Tab-separated table of C-alpha atoms and ligand atoms in Angstrom:
chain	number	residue	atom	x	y	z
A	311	UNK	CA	-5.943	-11.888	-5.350
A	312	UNK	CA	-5.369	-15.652	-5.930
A	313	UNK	CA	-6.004	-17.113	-2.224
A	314	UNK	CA	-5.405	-20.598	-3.921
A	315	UNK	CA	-1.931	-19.522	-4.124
A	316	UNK	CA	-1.177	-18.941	-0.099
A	317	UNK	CA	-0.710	-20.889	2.425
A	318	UNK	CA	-2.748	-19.375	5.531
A	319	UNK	CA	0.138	-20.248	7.761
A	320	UNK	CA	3.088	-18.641	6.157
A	321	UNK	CA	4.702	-15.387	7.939
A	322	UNK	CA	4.228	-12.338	7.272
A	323	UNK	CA	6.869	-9.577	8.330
A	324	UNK	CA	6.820	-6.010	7.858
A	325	UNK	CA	10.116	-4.061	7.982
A	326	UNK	CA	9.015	-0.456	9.238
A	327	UNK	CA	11.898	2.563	9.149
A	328	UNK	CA	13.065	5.392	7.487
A	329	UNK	CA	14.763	5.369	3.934
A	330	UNK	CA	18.120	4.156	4.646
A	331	UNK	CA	17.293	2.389	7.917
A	332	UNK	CA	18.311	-0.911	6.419
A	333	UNK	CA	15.376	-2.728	5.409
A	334	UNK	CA	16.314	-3.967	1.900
A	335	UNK	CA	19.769	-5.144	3.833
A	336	UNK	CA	17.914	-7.137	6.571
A	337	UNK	CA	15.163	-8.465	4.020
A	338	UNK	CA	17.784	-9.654	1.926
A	339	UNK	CA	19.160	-11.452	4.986
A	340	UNK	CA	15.738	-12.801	6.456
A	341	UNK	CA	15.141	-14.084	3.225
A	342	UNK	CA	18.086	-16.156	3.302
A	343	UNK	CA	18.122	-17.095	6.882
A	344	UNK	CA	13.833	-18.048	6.799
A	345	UNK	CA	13.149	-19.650	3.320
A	346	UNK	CA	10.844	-16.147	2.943
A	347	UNK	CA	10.229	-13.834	0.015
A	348	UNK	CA	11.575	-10.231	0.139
A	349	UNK	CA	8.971	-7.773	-1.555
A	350	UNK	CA	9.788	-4.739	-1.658
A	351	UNK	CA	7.524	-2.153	-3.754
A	352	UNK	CA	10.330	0.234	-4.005
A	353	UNK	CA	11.844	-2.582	-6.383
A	354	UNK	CA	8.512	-3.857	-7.630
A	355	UNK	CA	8.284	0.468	-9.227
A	356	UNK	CA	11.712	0.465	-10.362
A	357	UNK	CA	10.424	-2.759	-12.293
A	358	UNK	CA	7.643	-1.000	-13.725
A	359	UNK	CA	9.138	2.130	-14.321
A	360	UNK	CA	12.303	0.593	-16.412
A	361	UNK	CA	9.064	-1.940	-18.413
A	362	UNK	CA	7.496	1.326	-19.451
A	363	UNK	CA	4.152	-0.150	-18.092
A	364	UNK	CA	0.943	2.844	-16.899
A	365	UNK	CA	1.970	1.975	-13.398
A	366	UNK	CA	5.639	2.655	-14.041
A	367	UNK	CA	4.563	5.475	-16.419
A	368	UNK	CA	2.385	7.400	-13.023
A	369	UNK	CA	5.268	6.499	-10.321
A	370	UNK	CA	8.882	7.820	-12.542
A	371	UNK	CA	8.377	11.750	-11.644
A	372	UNK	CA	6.641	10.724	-8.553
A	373	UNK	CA	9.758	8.745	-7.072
A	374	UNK	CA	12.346	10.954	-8.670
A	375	UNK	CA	10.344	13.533	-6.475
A	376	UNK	CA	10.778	11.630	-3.293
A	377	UNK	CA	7.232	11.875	-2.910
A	378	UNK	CA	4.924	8.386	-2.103
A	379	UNK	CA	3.118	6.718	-5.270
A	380	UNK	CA	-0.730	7.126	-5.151
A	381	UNK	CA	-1.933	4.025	-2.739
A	382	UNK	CA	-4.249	2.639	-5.549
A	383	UNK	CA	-0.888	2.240	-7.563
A	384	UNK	CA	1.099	0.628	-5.088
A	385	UNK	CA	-1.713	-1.711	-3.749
A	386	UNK	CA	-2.203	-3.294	-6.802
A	387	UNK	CA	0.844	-3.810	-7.739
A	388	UNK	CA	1.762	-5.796	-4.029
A	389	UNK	CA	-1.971	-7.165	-4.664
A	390	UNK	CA	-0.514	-8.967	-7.514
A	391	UNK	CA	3.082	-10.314	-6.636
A	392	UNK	CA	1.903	-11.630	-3.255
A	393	UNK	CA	-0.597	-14.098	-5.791
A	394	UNK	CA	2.280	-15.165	-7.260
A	395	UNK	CA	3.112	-19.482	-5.957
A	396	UNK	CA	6.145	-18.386	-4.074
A	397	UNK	CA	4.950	-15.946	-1.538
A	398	UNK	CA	3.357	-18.889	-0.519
A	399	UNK	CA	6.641	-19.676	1.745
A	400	UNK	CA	6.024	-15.970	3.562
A	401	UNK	CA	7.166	-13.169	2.690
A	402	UNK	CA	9.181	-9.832	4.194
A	403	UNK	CA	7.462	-6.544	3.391
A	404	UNK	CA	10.115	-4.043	3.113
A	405	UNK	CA	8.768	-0.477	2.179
A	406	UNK	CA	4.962	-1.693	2.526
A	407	UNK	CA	2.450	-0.056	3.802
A	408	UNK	CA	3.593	2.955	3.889
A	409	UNK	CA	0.256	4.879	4.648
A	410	UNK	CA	-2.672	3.844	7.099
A	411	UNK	CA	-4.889	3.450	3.778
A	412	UNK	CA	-2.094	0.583	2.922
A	413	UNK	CA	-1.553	-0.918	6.000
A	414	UNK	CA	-5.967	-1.338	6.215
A	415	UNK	CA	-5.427	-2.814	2.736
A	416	UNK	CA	-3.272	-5.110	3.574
A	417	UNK	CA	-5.343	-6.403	6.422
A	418	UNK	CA	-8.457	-7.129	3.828
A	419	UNK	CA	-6.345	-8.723	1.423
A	420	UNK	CA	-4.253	-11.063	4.509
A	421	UNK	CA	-8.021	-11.318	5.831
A	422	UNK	CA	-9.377	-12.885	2.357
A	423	UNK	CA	-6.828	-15.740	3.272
A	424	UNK	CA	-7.368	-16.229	6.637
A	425	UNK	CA	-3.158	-14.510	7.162
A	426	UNK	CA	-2.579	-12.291	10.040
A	427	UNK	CA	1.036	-10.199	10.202
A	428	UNK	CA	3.273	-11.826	12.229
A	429	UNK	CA	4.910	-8.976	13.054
A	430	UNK	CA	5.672	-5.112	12.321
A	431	UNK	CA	9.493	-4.684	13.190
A	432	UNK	CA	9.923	-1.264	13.321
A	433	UNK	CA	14.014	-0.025	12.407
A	434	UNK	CA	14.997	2.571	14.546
A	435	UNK	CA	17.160	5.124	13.473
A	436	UNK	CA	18.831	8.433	14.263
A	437	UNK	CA	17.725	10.095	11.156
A	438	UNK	CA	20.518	12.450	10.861
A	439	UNK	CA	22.643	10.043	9.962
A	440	UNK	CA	20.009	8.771	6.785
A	441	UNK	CA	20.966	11.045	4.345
A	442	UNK	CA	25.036	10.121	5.288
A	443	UNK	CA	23.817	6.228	4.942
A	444	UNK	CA	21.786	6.655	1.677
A	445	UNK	CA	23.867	8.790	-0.010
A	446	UNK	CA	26.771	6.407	-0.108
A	447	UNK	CA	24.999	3.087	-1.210
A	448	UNK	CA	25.207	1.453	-3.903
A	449	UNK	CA	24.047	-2.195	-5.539
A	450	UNK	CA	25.380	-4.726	-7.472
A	451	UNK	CA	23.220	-5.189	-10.935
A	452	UNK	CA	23.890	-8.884	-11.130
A	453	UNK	CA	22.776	-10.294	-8.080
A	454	UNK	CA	21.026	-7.234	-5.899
A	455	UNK	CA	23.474	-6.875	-2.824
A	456	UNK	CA	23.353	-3.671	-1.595
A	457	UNK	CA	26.640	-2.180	-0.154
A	458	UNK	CA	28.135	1.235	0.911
A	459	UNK	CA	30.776	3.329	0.660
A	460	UNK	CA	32.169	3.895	3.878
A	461	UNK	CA	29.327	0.919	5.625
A	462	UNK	CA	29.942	-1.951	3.367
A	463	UNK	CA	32.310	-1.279	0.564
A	464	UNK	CA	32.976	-4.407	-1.951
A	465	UNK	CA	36.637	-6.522	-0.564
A	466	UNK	CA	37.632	-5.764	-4.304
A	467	UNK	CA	36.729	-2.053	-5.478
A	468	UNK	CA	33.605	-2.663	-7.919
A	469	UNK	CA	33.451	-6.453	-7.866
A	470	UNK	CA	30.139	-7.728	-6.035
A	471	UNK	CA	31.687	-10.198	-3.242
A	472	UNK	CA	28.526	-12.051	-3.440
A	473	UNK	CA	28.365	-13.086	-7.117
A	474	UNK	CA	31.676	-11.551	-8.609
A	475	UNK	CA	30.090	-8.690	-10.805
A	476	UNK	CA	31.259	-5.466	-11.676
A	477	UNK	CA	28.156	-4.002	-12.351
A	478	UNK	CA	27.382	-1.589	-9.846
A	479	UNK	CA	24.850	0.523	-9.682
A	480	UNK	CA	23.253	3.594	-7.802
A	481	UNK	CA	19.258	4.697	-7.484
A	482	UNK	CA	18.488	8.017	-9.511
A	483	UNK	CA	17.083	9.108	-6.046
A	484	UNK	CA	19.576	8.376	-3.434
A	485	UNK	CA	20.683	12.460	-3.674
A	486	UNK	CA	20.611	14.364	-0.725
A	487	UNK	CA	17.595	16.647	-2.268
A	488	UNK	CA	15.445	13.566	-2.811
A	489	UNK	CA	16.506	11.919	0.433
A	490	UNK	CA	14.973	14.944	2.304
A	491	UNK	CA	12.205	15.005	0.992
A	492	UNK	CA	11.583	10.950	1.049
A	493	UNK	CA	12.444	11.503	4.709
A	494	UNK	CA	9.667	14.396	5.404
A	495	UNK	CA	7.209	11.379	3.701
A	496	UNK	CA	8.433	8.981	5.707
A	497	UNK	CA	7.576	11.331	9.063
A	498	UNK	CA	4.436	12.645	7.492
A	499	UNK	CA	2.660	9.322	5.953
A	500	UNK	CA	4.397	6.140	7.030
A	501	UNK	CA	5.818	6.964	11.150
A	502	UNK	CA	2.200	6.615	12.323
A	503	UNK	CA	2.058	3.412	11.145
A	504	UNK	CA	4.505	2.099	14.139
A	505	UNK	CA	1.136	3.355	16.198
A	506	UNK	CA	-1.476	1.760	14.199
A	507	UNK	CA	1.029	-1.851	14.806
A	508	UNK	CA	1.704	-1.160	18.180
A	509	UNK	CA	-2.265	-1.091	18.753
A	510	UNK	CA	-2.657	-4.339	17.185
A	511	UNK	CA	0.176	-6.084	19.511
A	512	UNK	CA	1.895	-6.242	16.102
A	513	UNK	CA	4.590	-4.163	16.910
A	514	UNK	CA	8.359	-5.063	17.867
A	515	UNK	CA	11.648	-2.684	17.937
A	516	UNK	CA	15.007	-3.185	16.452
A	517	UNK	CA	17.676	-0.592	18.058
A	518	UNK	CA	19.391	-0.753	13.919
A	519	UNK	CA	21.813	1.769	14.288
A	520	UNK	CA	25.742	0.257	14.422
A	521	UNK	CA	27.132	-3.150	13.167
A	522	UNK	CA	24.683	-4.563	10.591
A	523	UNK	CA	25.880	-8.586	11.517
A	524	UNK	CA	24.141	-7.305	14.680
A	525	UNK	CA	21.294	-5.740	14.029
A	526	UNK	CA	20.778	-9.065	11.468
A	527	UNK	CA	21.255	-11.145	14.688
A	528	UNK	CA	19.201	-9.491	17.005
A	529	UNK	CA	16.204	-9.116	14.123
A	530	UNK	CA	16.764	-12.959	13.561
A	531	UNK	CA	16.043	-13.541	16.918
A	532	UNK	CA	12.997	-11.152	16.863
A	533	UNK	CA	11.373	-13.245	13.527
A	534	UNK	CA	12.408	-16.637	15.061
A	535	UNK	CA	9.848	-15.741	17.878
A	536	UNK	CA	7.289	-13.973	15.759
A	537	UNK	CA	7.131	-17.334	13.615
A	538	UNK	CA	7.645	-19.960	16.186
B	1177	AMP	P1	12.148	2.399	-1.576
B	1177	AMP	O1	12.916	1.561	-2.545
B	1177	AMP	O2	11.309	1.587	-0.632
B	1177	AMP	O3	12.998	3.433	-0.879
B	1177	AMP	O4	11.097	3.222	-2.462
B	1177	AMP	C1	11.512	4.134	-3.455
B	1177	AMP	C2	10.371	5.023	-3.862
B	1177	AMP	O5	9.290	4.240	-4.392
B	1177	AMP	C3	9.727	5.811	-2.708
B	1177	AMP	O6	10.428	7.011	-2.422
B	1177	AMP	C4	8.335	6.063	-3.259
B	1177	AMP	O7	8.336	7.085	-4.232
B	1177	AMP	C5	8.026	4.749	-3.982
B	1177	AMP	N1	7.403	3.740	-3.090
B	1177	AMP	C6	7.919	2.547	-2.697
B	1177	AMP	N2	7.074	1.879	-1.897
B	1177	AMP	C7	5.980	2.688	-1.782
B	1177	AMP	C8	4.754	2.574	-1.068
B	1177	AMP	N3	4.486	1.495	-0.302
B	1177	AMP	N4	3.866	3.600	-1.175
B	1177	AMP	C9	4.122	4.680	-1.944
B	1177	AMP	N5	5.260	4.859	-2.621
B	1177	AMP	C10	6.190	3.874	-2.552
């Protein structure tokens, strides 16, 4: 990585939670609210996977599978976009690390810069109601706001209230197959990760089931502190 390219001060957040636990909401919101970059590798594979590149070529069956993308895949590829100049301002990881080989990646490559995480803000969720939650979301092409059916439907039915587009669309594996399965990852690869944080002081809860204004409120608060 570039460590001309970072500021050693700038936070560093990582969203922890289940698929469907609201991270790429809240990023989206953080971002906003903090001047920070949202990266989200689940994005950052779509990417790949739609520009044909070997990366994108390895992860397609992979994701449609529900399954995690090999570590080396997924390292490099968030190796890369936090070198770009404007993760300089901080950034929001939402969806990384997702394994303890990530999250001790992560460390070297924050280390190289003299970074430390902020903090690990862990989502918690009654996963029953994940596959309800995912299976009803979609996003707006144009700009990226995420909404949901019954959650956070659009004022106007298809037109994004955020930029005015009617251009919706919905991720190949938001089915209720796939979401089992990405859950059973989740619980398997990425939960004891909320452990490895909380043993590094890192660690901070959000209660984010309910209204999403306050869950966006009370994580506000949470990050205000964290980056004070
Ligand atoms: P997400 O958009 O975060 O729900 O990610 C969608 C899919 O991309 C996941 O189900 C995985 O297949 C893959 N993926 C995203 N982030 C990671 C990661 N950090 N490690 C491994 N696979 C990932």
């Amino acid at each position: 990585m570039d460590a001309a390219h970072t500021a050693s001060t700038a936070p560093i957040l990582i969203l922890l939670g289940p698929p469907g636990a609201g991270k790429g909401t809240q990023a989206r919101v953080l971002e906003q609210k903090f001047g920070l970059v949202q990266l989200s590798t689940g994005d950052l594979l779509r990417a790949a996977v739609i520009a044909g590149t070997d990366a994108g070529k390895a992860a397609k069956a992979v994701m449609e599978a529900g399954d995690l993308v090999s570590d080396a895949i997924v390292i490099n590829i968030l190796r890369d976009r936090l070198a770009e100049p404007d993760c300089a301002k901080g950034v929001i990881l939402d969806g990384f690390p997702r394994t303890t080989v990530q999250a001790e990646a992560l460390d070297a490559l924050l280390s190289e810069t003299g970074q430390r995480i902020n903090a690990a803000i862990s989502l918690e969720v009654d996963d029953r109601e994940m596959v309800t939650r995912i299976s009803g979301r979609f996003t707006c092409a144009g700009c990226g706001e995420g909404y949901h059916d019954s959650f956070k439907p659009t004022t106007r039915a298809g037109i994004c209230d955020t930029c005015g587009g009617a251009d919706m669309t919905r991720r190949a594996d938001d089915n209720a197959e796939t979401v089992g399965q990405r859950l059973d990852a989740y619980h398997a690869q990425t939960a004891p990760l909320i452990s490895y944080y909380a043993r590094k002081n890192a660690l901070k809860n959000v209660d984010a089931m309910g209204d999403i204004a306050r869950i966006s409120k009370d994580l506000a608060a949470l990050v205000a502190h964290a980056t004070a």
